[in-house]
PDB file of C-alpha atoms and ligand atoms in Angstrom:
ATOM      1  CA  LEU A   1      -9.287  13.658 -16.990  1.00  0.00           C
ATOM      2  CA  ILE A   2      -7.878  11.905 -13.791  1.00  0.00           C
ATOM      3  CA  LYS A   3      -4.231  11.486 -14.055  1.00  0.00           C
ATOM      4  CA  LEU A   4      -2.544   9.030 -11.401  1.00  0.00           C
ATOM      5  CA  HIS A   5       1.194   9.342 -11.280  1.00  0.00           C
ATOM      6  CA  GLY A   6       3.304   6.323  -9.957  1.00  0.00           C
ATOM      7  CA  SER A   7       5.210   3.186 -10.412  1.00  0.00           C
ATOM      8  CA  LEU A   8       3.634  -0.223 -10.998  1.00  0.00           C
ATOM      9  CA  THR A   9       5.615  -1.778  -8.264  1.00  0.00           C
ATOM     10  CA  SER A  10       4.510   0.782  -5.557  1.00  0.00           C
ATOM     11  CA  PRO A  11       2.020  -0.682  -3.105  1.00  0.00           C
ATOM     12  CA  PHE A  12       0.602   2.682  -2.334  1.00  0.00           C
ATOM     13  CA  VAL A  13       0.157   3.459  -6.006  1.00  0.00           C
ATOM     14  CA  ARG A  14      -1.411  -0.191  -6.357  1.00  0.00           C
ATOM     15  CA  HIS A  15      -4.197   0.555  -3.711  1.00  0.00           C
ATOM     16  CA  CYS A  16      -5.127   3.608  -5.654  1.00  0.00           C
ATOM     17  CA  ARG A  17      -5.300   1.776  -8.843  1.00  0.00           C
ATOM     18  CA  ILE A  18      -7.438  -0.805  -7.103  1.00  0.00           C
ATOM     19  CA  ALA A  19      -9.888   1.848  -6.004  1.00  0.00           C
ATOM     20  CA  LEU A  20     -10.023   3.463  -9.591  1.00  0.00           C
ATOM     21  CA  ILE A  21     -10.802   0.040 -11.188  1.00  0.00           C
ATOM     22  CA  GLU A  22     -13.323  -0.867  -8.512  1.00  0.00           C
ATOM     23  CA  GLN A  23     -15.306   2.177  -9.331  1.00  0.00           C
ATOM     24  CA  ASN A  24     -14.984   2.011 -12.961  1.00  0.00           C
ATOM     25  CA  MET A  25     -13.375   5.532 -13.112  1.00  0.00           C
ATOM     26  CA  ALA A  26     -11.361   6.434 -16.402  1.00  0.00           C
ATOM     27  CA  PHE A  27      -7.870   7.571 -15.617  1.00  0.00           C
ATOM     28  CA  GLU A  28      -4.572   7.831 -17.170  1.00  0.00           C
ATOM     29  CA  PHE A  29      -1.580   6.159 -15.349  1.00  0.00           C
ATOM     30  CA  VAL A  30       1.558   8.261 -15.809  1.00  0.00           C
ATOM     31  CA  PRO A  31       4.687   6.421 -14.949  1.00  0.00           C
ATOM     32  CA  THR A  32       6.607   8.777 -12.739  1.00  0.00           C
ATOM     33  CA  ASP A  33      10.006   7.888 -11.207  1.00  0.00           C
ATOM     34  CA  TYR A  34      11.711   9.788  -8.085  1.00  0.00           C
ATOM     35  CA  ALA A  35      13.034  12.541 -10.154  1.00  0.00           C
ATOM     36  CA  GLY A  36       9.512  13.160 -11.835  1.00  0.00           C
ATOM     37  CA  SER A  37       7.785  13.261  -8.266  1.00  0.00           C
ATOM     38  CA  ALA A  38      10.475  15.459  -6.802  1.00  0.00           C
ATOM     39  CA  ALA A  39       9.885  17.971  -9.620  1.00  0.00           C
ATOM     40  CA  GLN A  40       6.075  17.780  -9.326  1.00  0.00           C
ATOM     41  CA  THR A  41       5.318  17.316  -5.531  1.00  0.00           C
ATOM     42  CA  PRO A  42       6.579  18.576  -2.260  1.00  0.00           C
ATOM     43  CA  THR A  43       6.864  15.077  -0.804  1.00  0.00           C
ATOM     44  CA  ALA A  44       8.971  13.716  -3.734  1.00  0.00           C
ATOM     45  CA  ARG A  45       6.960  10.403  -3.665  1.00  0.00           C
ATOM     46  CA  VAL A  46       4.438   8.603  -5.554  1.00  0.00           C
ATOM     47  CA  PRO A  47       1.431   8.367  -5.931  1.00  0.00           C
ATOM     48  CA  PHE A  48       0.078  11.701  -6.701  1.00  0.00           C
ATOM     49  CA  LEU A  49      -3.149  12.458  -8.475  1.00  0.00           C
ATOM     50  CA  HIS A  50      -4.319  15.319 -10.623  1.00  0.00           C
ATOM     51  CA  CYS A  51      -8.089  15.838 -10.949  1.00  0.00           C
ATOM     52  CA  ASN A  52     -10.523  18.444 -11.345  1.00  0.00           C
ATOM     53  CA  ASP A  53     -10.287  19.324  -7.383  1.00  0.00           C
ATOM     54  CA  GLY A  54      -6.497  19.765  -7.729  1.00  0.00           C
ATOM     55  CA  VAL A  55      -3.580  17.817  -6.682  1.00  0.00           C
ATOM     56  CA  PHE A  56      -3.619  15.084  -4.036  1.00  0.00           C
ATOM     57  CA  SER A  57       0.113  13.741  -2.957  1.00  0.00           C
ATOM     58  CA  ASP A  58      -0.681  10.972  -0.526  1.00  0.00           C
ATOM     59  CA  SER A  59      -2.280   7.619  -1.237  1.00  0.00           C
ATOM     60  CA  SER A  60      -4.621   8.382   1.882  1.00  0.00           C
ATOM     61  CA  SER A  61      -6.091  11.742   0.485  1.00  0.00           C
ATOM     62  CA  ILE A  62      -6.146  10.300  -3.028  1.00  0.00           C
ATOM     63  CA  LEU A  63      -8.282   7.383  -1.746  1.00  0.00           C
ATOM     64  CA  HIS A  64     -10.476   9.622   0.249  1.00  0.00           C
ATOM     65  CA  TRP A  65     -11.162  11.611  -2.808  1.00  0.00           C
ATOM     66  CA  ILE A  66     -11.827   8.445  -5.126  1.00  0.00           C
ATOM     67  CA  ARG A  67     -14.406   7.123  -2.580  1.00  0.00           C
ATOM     68  CA  LEU A  68     -16.044  10.475  -2.469  1.00  0.00           C
ATOM     69  CA  GLN A  69     -16.479  10.353  -5.897  1.00  0.00           C
ATOM     70  CA  GLY A  70     -18.400   7.030  -5.630  1.00  0.00           C
ATOM     71  CA  HIS A  71     -20.285   8.199  -2.740  1.00  0.00           C
ATOM     72  CA  ARG A  72     -18.565   5.738  -0.507  1.00  0.00           C
ATOM     73  CA  LEU A  73     -16.565   6.031   2.741  1.00  0.00           C
ATOM     74  CA  PHE A  74     -12.731   5.873   2.895  1.00  0.00           C
ATOM     75  CA  LEU A  75     -12.135   4.394   6.293  1.00  0.00           C
ATOM     76  CA  SER A  76     -15.249   3.828   8.046  1.00  0.00           C
ATOM     77  CA  SER A  77     -14.528   2.827  11.762  1.00  0.00           C
ATOM     78  CA  PRO A  78     -11.560   3.493  14.066  1.00  0.00           C
ATOM     79  CA  LYS A  79     -10.866  -0.235  14.161  1.00  0.00           C
ATOM     80  CA  GLY A  80     -10.583  -0.089  10.327  1.00  0.00           C
ATOM     81  CA  THR A  81      -8.270   2.947  10.627  1.00  0.00           C
ATOM     82  CA  GLU A  82      -6.132   1.184  13.124  1.00  0.00           C
ATOM     83  CA  LEU A  83      -5.610  -1.780  10.780  1.00  0.00           C
ATOM     84  CA  TYR A  84      -4.963   0.569   7.815  1.00  0.00           C
ATOM     85  CA  CYS A  85      -2.230   2.425   9.991  1.00  0.00           C
ATOM     86  CA  LEU A  86      -0.828  -0.796  11.074  1.00  0.00           C
ATOM     87  CA  ALA A  87      -0.212  -1.877   7.631  1.00  0.00           C
ATOM     88  CA  ASN A  88       1.069   1.487   6.639  1.00  0.00           C
ATOM     89  CA  THR A  89       3.669   1.172   9.396  1.00  0.00           C
ATOM     90  CA  VAL A  90       4.801  -2.200   8.114  1.00  0.00           C
ATOM     91  CA  LEU A  91       5.219  -0.773   4.579  1.00  0.00           C
ATOM     92  CA  ASP A  92       6.674   2.722   5.678  1.00  0.00           C
ATOM     93  CA  THR A  93       9.327   0.810   7.828  1.00  0.00           C
ATOM     94  CA  ALA A  94       9.961  -1.875   5.515  1.00  0.00           C
ATOM     95  CA  ILE A  95      10.500   0.402   2.537  1.00  0.00           C
ATOM     96  CA  ASN A  96      12.722   2.823   4.543  1.00  0.00           C
ATOM     97  CA  LEU A  97      14.962  -0.321   5.317  1.00  0.00           C
ATOM     98  CA  PHE A  98      14.755  -1.499   1.756  1.00  0.00           C
ATOM     99  CA  LEU A  99      16.133   2.112   0.472  1.00  0.00           C
ATOM    100  CA  LEU A 100      18.745   2.572   3.206  1.00  0.00           C
ATOM    101  CA  GLU A 101      20.083  -0.986   2.464  1.00  0.00           C
ATOM    102  CA  LYS A 102      20.764   0.140  -1.118  1.00  0.00           C
ATOM    103  CA  ASP A 103      22.976   2.908   0.564  1.00  0.00           C
ATOM    104  CA  GLY A 104      24.816   0.261   2.806  1.00  0.00           C
ATOM    105  CA  LEU A 105      22.844   1.003   5.876  1.00  0.00           C
ATOM    106  CA  THR A 106      21.502  -2.360   7.471  1.00  0.00           C
ATOM    107  CA  PRO A 107      20.111  -3.346  10.881  1.00  0.00           C
ATOM    108  CA  GLU A 108      23.632  -5.051  11.715  1.00  0.00           C
ATOM    109  CA  ASN A 109      25.236  -1.798  11.426  1.00  0.00           C
ATOM    110  CA  VAL A 110      22.684   0.757  12.644  1.00  0.00           C
ATOM    111  CA  PRO A 111      20.949   0.207  16.057  1.00  0.00           C
ATOM    112  CA  TYR A 112      17.990   2.428  14.944  1.00  0.00           C
ATOM    113  CA  LEU A 113      17.467  -0.048  11.867  1.00  0.00           C
ATOM    114  CA  LYS A 114      17.414  -2.791  14.151  1.00  0.00           C
ATOM    115  CA  ARG A 115      14.554  -1.208  15.766  1.00  0.00           C
ATOM    116  CA  GLN A 116      12.818  -0.630  12.427  1.00  0.00           C
ATOM    117  CA  ALA A 117      13.255  -4.453  11.619  1.00  0.00           C
ATOM    118  CA  ASP A 118      11.907  -5.403  14.877  1.00  0.00           C
ATOM    119  CA  ARG A 119       8.812  -2.961  14.210  1.00  0.00           C
ATOM    120  CA  VAL A 120       8.258  -4.842  10.777  1.00  0.00           C
ATOM    121  CA  SER A 121       8.137  -8.125  12.697  1.00  0.00           C
ATOM    122  CA  SER A 122       5.975  -7.195  15.760  1.00  0.00           C
ATOM    123  CA  SER A 123       3.446  -5.323  13.437  1.00  0.00           C
ATOM    124  CA  LEU A 124       3.177  -8.369  11.088  1.00  0.00           C
ATOM    125  CA  ALA A 125       2.537 -10.561  14.127  1.00  0.00           C
ATOM    126  CA  SER A 126      -0.153  -8.068  15.294  1.00  0.00           C
ATOM    127  CA  LEU A 127      -1.765  -8.224  11.868  1.00  0.00           C
ATOM    128  CA  ASN A 128      -1.848 -11.799  11.962  1.00  0.00           C
ATOM    129  CA  GLU A 129      -3.875 -11.518  15.141  1.00  0.00           C
ATOM    130  CA  GLN A 130      -6.538  -9.275  13.563  1.00  0.00           C
ATOM    131  CA  PRO A 131      -9.887 -10.639  12.539  1.00  0.00           C
ATOM    132  CA  LEU A 132      -8.976 -10.613   8.838  1.00  0.00           C
ATOM    133  CA  LYS A 133     -12.083 -12.314   7.405  1.00  0.00           C
ATOM    134  CA  LEU A 134     -13.307 -10.935   4.282  1.00  0.00           C
ATOM    135  CA  LYS A 135     -17.094 -10.437   4.150  1.00  0.00           C
ATOM    136  CA  GLY A 136     -17.703  -9.572   0.597  1.00  0.00           C
ATOM    137  CA  THR A 137     -15.575  -6.762  -1.104  1.00  0.00           C
ATOM    138  CA  PRO A 138     -12.547  -5.713   0.878  1.00  0.00           C
ATOM    139  CA  ASN A 139     -12.525  -2.412   2.415  1.00  0.00           C
ATOM    140  CA  ASP A 140      -9.609   0.169   2.311  1.00  0.00           C
ATOM    141  CA  ALA A 141      -8.105  -1.245   5.470  1.00  0.00           C
ATOM    142  CA  GLU A 142      -8.183  -4.651   4.049  1.00  0.00           C
ATOM    143  CA  TRP A 143      -6.893  -3.650   0.617  1.00  0.00           C
ATOM    144  CA  ARG A 144      -4.104  -1.791   2.375  1.00  0.00           C
ATOM    145  CA  VAL A 145      -3.012  -5.034   4.409  1.00  0.00           C
ATOM    146  CA  ALA A 146      -3.038  -6.827   0.928  1.00  0.00           C
ATOM    147  CA  CYS A 147      -0.978  -4.522  -0.860  1.00  0.00           C
ATOM    148  CA  ALA A 148       1.498  -4.280   1.953  1.00  0.00           C
ATOM    149  CA  LEU A 149       1.903  -8.183   2.185  1.00  0.00           C
ATOM    150  CA  ASP A 150       2.091  -8.655  -1.466  1.00  0.00           C
ATOM    151  CA  TRP A 151       4.878  -5.872  -1.808  1.00  0.00           C
ATOM    152  CA  GLY A 152       6.824  -7.739   0.925  1.00  0.00           C
ATOM    153  CA  ARG A 153       6.565 -10.995  -0.931  1.00  0.00           C
ATOM    154  CA  TYR A 154       7.445  -9.190  -4.299  1.00  0.00           C
ATOM    155  CA  ARG A 155      10.677  -7.599  -2.940  1.00  0.00           C
ATOM    156  CA  ASN A 156      11.404 -10.400  -0.588  1.00  0.00           C
ATOM    157  CA  ARG A 157      11.337  -8.168   2.273  1.00  0.00           C
ATOM    158  CA  PHE A 158       9.294 -10.212   4.626  1.00  0.00           C
ATOM    159  CA  ASP A 159       7.345 -13.438   4.516  1.00  0.00           C
ATOM    160  CA  ILE A 160       4.454 -14.688   6.294  1.00  0.00           C
ATOM    161  CA  LYS A 161       5.307 -18.389   6.338  1.00  0.00           C
ATOM    162  CA  SER A 162       4.850 -18.596  10.150  1.00  0.00           C
ATOM    163  CA  LEU A 163       1.567 -16.193   9.932  1.00  0.00           C
ATOM    164  CA  PRO A 164      -1.295 -18.656   9.007  1.00  0.00           C
ATOM    165  CA  ASN A 165      -3.984 -16.048   9.253  1.00  0.00           C
ATOM    166  CA  LEU A 166      -2.274 -13.869   6.867  1.00  0.00           C
ATOM    167  CA  GLN A 167      -1.646 -16.494   4.416  1.00  0.00           C
ATOM    168  CA  ARG A 168      -5.311 -17.498   4.620  1.00  0.00           C
ATOM    169  CA  PHE A 169      -6.332 -13.848   4.011  1.00  0.00           C
ATOM    170  CA  MET A 170      -3.813 -13.502   1.040  1.00  0.00           C
ATOM    171  CA  LYS A 171      -5.492 -16.631  -0.531  1.00  0.00           C
ATOM    172  CA  GLU A 172      -8.859 -14.990  -0.132  1.00  0.00           C
ATOM    173  CA  ILE A 173      -7.872 -11.586  -1.631  1.00  0.00           C
ATOM    174  CA  ALA A 174      -6.157 -13.355  -4.635  1.00  0.00           C
ATOM    175  CA  ASN A 175     -10.012 -14.067  -5.830  1.00  0.00           C
ATOM    176  CA  PHE A 176     -10.606 -10.162  -6.468  1.00  0.00           C
ATOM    177  CA  ASP A 177      -9.942  -9.118  -9.933  1.00  0.00           C
ATOM    178  CA  ALA A 178      -8.905  -5.639  -9.020  1.00  0.00           C
ATOM    179  CA  PHE A 179      -6.096  -7.182  -6.953  1.00  0.00           C
ATOM    180  CA  THR A 180      -4.614  -9.633  -9.451  1.00  0.00           C
ATOM    181  CA  LYS A 181      -4.854  -7.273 -12.377  1.00  0.00           C
ATOM    182  CA  THR A 182      -2.723  -4.533 -10.346  1.00  0.00           C
ATOM    183  CA  ALA A 183       0.138  -7.035  -9.387  1.00  0.00           C
ATOM    184  CA  PRO A 184       3.480  -5.737  -9.822  1.00  0.00           C
ATOM    185  CA  PRO A 185       5.265  -6.895 -12.771  1.00  0.00           C
ATOM    186  CA  PRO A 186       7.743  -9.897 -12.747  1.00  0.00           C
ATOM    187  CA  ALA A 187      10.849  -8.686 -11.317  1.00  0.00           C
TER     188      ALA A 187
HETATM  189  N1  GSH B 201       2.546   8.212   2.730  1.00  0.00           N
HETATM  190  C1  GSH B 201       2.748   8.065   1.251  1.00  0.00           C
HETATM  191  C2  GSH B 201       3.860   6.986   1.032  1.00  0.00           C
HETATM  192  C3  GSH B 201       4.257   7.018  -0.333  1.00  0.00           C
HETATM  193  C4  GSH B 201       5.597   6.279  -0.661  1.00  0.00           C
HETATM  194  O1  GSH B 201       6.308   6.011   0.369  1.00  0.00           O
HETATM  195  N2  GSH B 201       6.071   6.107  -1.949  1.00  0.00           N
HETATM  196  C5  GSH B 201       7.297   5.570  -2.167  1.00  0.00           C
HETATM  197  C6  GSH B 201       7.272   4.424  -3.381  1.00  0.00           C
HETATM  198  S1  GSH B 201       6.315   3.045  -2.811  1.00  0.00           S
HETATM  199  C7  GSH B 201       8.146   6.632  -2.749  1.00  0.00           C
HETATM  200  O2  GSH B 201       7.820   7.501  -3.644  1.00  0.00           O
HETATM  201  N3  GSH B 201       9.395   6.719  -2.169  1.00  0.00           N
HETATM  202  C8  GSH B 201      10.446   7.796  -2.652  1.00  0.00           C
HETATM  203  C9  GSH B 201      11.476   7.919  -1.734  1.00  0.00           C
HETATM  204  O3  GSH B 201      11.578   7.514  -0.454  1.00  0.00           O
HETATM  205  O4  GSH B 201      12.404   8.750  -2.059  1.00  0.00           O
HETATM  206  C10 GSH B 201       1.345   7.471   0.613  1.00  0.00           C
HETATM  207  O5  GSH B 201       0.546   6.885   1.285  1.00  0.00           O
HETATM  208  O6  GSH B 201       1.247   7.867  -0.489  1.00  0.00           O
END
């Protein structure tokens, strides 16, 4: 049996849940917090996945494995990979800021964090300039962008009010069941 460990609020975990749902794969979702992941993976993060091929401890390797089970490609073009990486940069950077803020470190008092905050803004502006036009089912680059943007909305970390292409994209993606079904629980 496939066991996906994670939280319902993590955008990385959400992307993995979307892929499993899309491919109709049976899996057990195992709610796992920081302590649980620290005990079970070297990265001390979620998601991680147990399957007949072993343990995968990053959403990218997990998605690669899931897609392979369905004889599908994970990322299929360099441009897609670029988009995927850009969305990951937004997420990693914004999550880093989110966690550091809980420890009292903010862009106002740490110069490096100002750079991190600027990185989120410039990456979002760049995403807004990409040709994000869905042709049928989203690919993994598009799913990653959607999971990233929806996390920013959910946690109030960034908004896309001034980014019309991203707003339009989010309206389109909301038509997909796998996306709405995996939305984070109301805060
Ligand atoms: N590159 C990892 C990132 C995973 C990640 O950052 N997960 C967050 C939750 S959204 C986490 O577990 N953070 C724990 C921590 O920073 O201590 C992936 O794609 O799976």
